[in-house]
C-alpha atoms as one frame of an Amber mdcrd trajectory, in Angstrom:
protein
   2.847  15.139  29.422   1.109  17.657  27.398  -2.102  16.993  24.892  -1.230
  18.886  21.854  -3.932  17.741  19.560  -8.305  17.771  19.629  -8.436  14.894
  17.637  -6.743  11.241  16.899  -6.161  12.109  13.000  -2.688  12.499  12.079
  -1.608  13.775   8.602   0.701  11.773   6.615   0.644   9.105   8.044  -1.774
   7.855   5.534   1.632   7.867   3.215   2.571   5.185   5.628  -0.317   3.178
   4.971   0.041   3.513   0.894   3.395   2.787   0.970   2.612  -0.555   2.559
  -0.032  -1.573   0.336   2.145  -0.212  -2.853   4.992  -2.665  -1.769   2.690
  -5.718  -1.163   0.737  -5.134  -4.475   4.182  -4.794  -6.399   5.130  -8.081
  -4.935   2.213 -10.094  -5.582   2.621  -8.645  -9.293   5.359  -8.372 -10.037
   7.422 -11.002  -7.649  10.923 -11.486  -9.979  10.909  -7.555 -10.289  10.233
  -6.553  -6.644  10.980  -9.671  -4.872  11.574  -7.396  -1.578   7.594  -5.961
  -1.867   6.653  -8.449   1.245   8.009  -6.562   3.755   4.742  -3.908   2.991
   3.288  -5.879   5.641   5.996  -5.207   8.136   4.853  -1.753   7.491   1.217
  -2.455   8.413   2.725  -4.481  11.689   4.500  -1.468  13.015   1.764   1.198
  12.046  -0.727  -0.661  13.722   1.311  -1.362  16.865   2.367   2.408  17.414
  -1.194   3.277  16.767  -2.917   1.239  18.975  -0.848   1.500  21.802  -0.434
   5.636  21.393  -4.649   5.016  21.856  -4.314   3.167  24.649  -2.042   5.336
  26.072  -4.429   8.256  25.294  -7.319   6.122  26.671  -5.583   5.773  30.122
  -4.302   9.166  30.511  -7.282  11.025  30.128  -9.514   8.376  31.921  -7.483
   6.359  34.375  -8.635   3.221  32.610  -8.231   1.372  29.720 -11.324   0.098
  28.312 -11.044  -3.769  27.247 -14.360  -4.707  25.499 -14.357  -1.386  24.259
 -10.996  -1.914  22.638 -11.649  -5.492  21.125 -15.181  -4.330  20.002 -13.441
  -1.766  17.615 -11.278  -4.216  16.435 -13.945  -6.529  16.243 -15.645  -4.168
  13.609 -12.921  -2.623  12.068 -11.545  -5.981  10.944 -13.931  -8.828  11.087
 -17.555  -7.761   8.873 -14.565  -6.958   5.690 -13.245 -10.495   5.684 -16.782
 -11.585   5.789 -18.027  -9.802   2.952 -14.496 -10.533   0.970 -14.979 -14.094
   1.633 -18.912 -13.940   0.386 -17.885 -11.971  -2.852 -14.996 -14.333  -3.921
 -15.891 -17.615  -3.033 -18.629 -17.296  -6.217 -15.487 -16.529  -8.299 -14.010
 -19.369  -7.798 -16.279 -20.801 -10.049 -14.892 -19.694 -12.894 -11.553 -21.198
 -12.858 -10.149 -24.813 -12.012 -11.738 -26.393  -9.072  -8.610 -27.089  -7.910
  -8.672 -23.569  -6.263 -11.668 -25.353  -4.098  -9.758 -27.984  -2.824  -9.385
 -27.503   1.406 -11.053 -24.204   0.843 -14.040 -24.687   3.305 -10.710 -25.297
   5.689  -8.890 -21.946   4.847 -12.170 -19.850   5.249 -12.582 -21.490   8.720
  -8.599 -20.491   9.781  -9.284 -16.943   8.275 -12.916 -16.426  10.307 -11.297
 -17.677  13.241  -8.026 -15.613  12.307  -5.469 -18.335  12.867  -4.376 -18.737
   9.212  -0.872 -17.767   9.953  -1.211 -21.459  12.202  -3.130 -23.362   9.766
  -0.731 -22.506   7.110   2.260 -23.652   9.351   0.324 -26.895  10.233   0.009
 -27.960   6.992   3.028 -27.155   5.451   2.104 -24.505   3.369   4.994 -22.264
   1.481   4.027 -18.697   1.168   6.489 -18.159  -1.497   6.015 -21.645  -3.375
   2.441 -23.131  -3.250   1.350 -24.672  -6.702  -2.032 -24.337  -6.362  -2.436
 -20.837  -4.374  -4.091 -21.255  -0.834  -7.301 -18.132  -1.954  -7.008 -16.359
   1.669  -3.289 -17.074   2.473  -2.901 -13.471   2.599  -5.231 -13.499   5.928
  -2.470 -14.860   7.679  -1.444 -11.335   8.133  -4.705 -10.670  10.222  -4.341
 -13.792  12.575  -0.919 -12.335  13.346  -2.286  -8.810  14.276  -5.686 -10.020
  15.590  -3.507 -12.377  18.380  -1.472  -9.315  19.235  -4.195  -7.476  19.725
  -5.511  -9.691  22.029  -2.222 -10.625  23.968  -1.262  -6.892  24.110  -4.892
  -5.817  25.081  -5.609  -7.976  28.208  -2.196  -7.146  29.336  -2.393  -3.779
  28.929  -6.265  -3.904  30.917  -4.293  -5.813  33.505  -1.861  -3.170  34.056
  -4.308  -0.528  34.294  -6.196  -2.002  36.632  -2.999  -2.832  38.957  -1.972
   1.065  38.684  -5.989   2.175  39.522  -4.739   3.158  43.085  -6.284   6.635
  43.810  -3.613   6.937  46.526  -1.258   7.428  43.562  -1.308  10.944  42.318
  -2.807  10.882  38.312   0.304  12.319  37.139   2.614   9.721  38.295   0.074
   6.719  37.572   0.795   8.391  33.751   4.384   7.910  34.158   4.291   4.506
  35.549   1.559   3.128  33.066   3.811   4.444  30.167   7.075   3.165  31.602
   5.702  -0.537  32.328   4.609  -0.817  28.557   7.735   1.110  27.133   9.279
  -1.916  29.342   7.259  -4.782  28.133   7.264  -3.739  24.438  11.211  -3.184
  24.399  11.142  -6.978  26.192   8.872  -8.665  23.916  10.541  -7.100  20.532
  13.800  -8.602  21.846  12.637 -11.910  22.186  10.478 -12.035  18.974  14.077
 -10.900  17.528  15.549 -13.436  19.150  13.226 -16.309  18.179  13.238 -15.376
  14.637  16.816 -15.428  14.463  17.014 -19.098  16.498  13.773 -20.700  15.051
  15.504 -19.686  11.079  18.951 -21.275  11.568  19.103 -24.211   8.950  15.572
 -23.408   6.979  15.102 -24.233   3.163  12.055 -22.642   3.670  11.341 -19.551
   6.265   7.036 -19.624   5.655   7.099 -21.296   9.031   8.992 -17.765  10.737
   7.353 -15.516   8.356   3.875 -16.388   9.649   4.235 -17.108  13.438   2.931
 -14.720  15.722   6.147 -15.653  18.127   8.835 -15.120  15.671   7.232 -12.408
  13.396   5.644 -10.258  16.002   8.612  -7.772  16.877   7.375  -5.061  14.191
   3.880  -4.657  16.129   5.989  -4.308  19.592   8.517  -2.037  18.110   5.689
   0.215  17.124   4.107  -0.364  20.345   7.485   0.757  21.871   7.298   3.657
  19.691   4.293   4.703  20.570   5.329   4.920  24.447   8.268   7.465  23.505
   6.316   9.522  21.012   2.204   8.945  20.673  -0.932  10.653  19.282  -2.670
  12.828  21.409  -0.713  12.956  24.603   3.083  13.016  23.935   6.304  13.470
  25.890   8.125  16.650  26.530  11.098  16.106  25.132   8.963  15.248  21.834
   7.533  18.669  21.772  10.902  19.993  22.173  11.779  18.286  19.007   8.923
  19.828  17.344  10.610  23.167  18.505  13.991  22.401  16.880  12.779  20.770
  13.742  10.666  22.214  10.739   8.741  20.972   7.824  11.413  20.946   5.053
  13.655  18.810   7.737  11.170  16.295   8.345   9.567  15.943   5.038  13.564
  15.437   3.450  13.700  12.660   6.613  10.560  11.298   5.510  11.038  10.949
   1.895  14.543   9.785   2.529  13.207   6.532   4.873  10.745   6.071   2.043
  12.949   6.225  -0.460  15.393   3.535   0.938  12.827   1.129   2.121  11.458
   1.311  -2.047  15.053   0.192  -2.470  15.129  -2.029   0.195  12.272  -3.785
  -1.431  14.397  -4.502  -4.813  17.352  -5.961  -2.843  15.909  -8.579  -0.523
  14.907 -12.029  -0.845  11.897 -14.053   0.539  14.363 -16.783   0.722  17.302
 -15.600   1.793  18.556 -16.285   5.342  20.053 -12.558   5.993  16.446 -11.255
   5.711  15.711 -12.827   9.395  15.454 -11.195  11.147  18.488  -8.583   9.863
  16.159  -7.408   6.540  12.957  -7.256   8.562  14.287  -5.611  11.267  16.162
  -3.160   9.023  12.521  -2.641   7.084  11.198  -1.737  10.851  13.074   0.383
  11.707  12.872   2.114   8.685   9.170   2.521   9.242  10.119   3.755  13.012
  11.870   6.865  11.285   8.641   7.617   8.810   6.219   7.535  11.733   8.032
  10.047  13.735   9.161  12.272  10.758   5.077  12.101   9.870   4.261  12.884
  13.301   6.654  15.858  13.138   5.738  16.789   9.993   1.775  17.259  10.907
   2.607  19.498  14.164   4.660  21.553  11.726   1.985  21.739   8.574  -1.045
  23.185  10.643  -2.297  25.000   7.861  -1.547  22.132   5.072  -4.407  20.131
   4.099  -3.640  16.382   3.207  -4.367  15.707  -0.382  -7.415  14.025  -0.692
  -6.207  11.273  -3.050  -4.142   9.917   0.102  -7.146  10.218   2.590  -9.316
   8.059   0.590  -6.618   5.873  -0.312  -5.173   5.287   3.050  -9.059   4.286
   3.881  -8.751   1.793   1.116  -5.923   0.319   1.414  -7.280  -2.278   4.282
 -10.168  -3.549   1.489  -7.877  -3.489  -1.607  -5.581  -5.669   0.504  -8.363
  -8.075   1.306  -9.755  -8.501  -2.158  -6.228  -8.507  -4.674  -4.759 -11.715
  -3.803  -8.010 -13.786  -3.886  -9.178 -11.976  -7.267  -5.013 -11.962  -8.590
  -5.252 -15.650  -7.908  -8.087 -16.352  -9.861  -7.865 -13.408 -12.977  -4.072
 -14.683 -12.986  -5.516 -17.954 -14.575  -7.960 -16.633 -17.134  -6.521 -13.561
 -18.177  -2.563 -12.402 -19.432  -0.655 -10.785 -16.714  -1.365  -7.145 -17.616
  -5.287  -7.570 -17.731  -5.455 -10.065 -14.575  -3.595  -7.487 -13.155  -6.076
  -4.264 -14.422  -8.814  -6.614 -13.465  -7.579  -6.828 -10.052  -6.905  -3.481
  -8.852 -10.163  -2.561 -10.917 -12.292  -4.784  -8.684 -10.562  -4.806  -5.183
 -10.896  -1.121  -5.237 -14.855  -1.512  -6.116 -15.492  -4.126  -3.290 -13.267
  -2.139  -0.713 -15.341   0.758  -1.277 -18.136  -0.960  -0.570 -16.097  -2.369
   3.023 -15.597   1.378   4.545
């Protein structure tokens, strides 16, 4: 292994990040035009999954431990005070509309504090594609579903560092084994998430129930996981730096741009509720996201001297707040204002209150 960076901040892969959001926005708008937008969040779900494990694989190979409170406490503040304040600034909104928007709502903020909407929707029978009256934090479910893996995947990642803390074991090899055992266990658990989704959608009118369980919807964050034990941040393979040798900038931006491209167009073509899309469209839409992370990576070892506009920085720092606010403030703008000004209304004030998040 060979640390080829001083720092965990990769450019471009913001892009990543903006593309996601772009996707999700455009489906929440503009559903009949972009019906496809939903998979944005299968972005997010591989992103995050290559990125935390490619820390945790950082983490272990420069210390010989990972770090578990450590770990969670990050997440802890990276995720949780935001859906506290978004909940605290749109609650009062609701106010202004029907209070039919009220209705069970004490019940959703409860799921989404305790990040288990993806459950509580499923319990209760609630279409993400089809509700009437629009659940105001449905979107959370997204978080539950990262927020489990993050727990599942970060006790058994502790676990395995502690079994391979045997100073007997030369460091370089303990390296090798910790990245092998999770290259395993991701490759094991994206199967059978694959698999599930697949078995569990057979004969569904509606596919809310495989869209939001962690089981069946959590291949993306392993697949990323698994990516991150072939590629990574800081510390990465050899044969990835040979790669980086036979590869340059124009050959990796056309491969990024290209992946982009057809997952824009992927976006137009498939259906919420169409059975193809699982897991065949989903897992088409990972992959796709696979091929922009490591053209991205590539792309920043050859652009040393390029600086990453700023316009994507501070966007791809946004993006996590302006997803938090637009559905709760589309839901409620959507019923006092036409389309086009609930829509300028939105964007105007989720990216006002996720400044205010960073």
């Amino acid at each position: 292994m060979a640390n080829t960076m001083q720092h965990q901040h990769i450019k471009w892969f913001g892009l990543i990040r903006i593309l996601g959001l772009l996707m999700i926005l455009g489906y929440h708008f503009f559903k009949v035009g972009y019906p496809g937008g939903f998979i944005g969040v299968d972005l997010f779900f591989v992103f995050s999954g290559f990125l935390i494990t490619s820390l945790m694989i950082d983490e272990f190979s420069s210390t010989q431990r990972f770090d578990l409170i450590a770990f969670l406490r990050r997440r802890f503040y990276r995720i949780v005070p935001a859906v506290i304040m978004m909940i605290l600034i749109v609650v009062p909104f609701t106010l202004l509309v029907s209070p039919d928007l009220i209705t069970g709502l004490g019940k959703q903020i409860a799921a989404a504090l305790g990040f288990v909407t993806n459950w509580y929707e499923i319990a209760t029978g609630g279409s993400y594609a089809n509700n009437f009256i629009p659940h105001l934090v449905v979107h959370t479910w997204f978080l539950g579903v990262e927020m489990q893996f993050y727990l599942f995947w970060g006790v058994l990642v502790w676990g395995i560092s502690r079994l391979l803390k045997n100073p007997e074991v030369p460091m370089r090899e303990r390296r090798v084994r910790f990245r092998g055992i999770l290259f395993t266990l991701a490759l094991l658990f994206t199967a059978a998430s694959l698999y599930l989704m697949w078995q569990q959608s057979q004969g569904l009118k509606d596919f809310t129930p495989v869209y939001f369980s962690s089981l069946t919807h959590a291949f993306p964050l392993f697949a990323g996981a698994l990516l991150a034990t072939v590629t990574g941040v800081a510390v990465v393979p050899m044969w990835f730096r040979r790669l980086v040798s036979r590869t340059n900038a124009w050959e990796t931006g056309v491969v990024l741009l290209l992946a982009t491209g057809v997952t824009v167009w992927l976006g137009t073509t498939i259906k919420f509720d169409a059975a193809s899309t699982y897991p065949i469209g989903l897992l088409i839409a990972t992959l796709l996201v696979m091929i922009m992370i490591v053209a991205a990576r590539l792309l920043h070892e050859h652009t040393p001297t390029v600086e990453e506009p700023k316009i994507t920085t501070i966007l791809a720092a946004l993006s996590y707040g302006i997803y938090l606010y637009h559905w709760p403030l589309f839901v409620i703008f959507s019923r006092l204002l036409n389309s086009g000004q609930a829509i300028a209304a939105t964007l105007a004030l989720s990216l006002s209150f996720a400044a205010l998040s960073v």
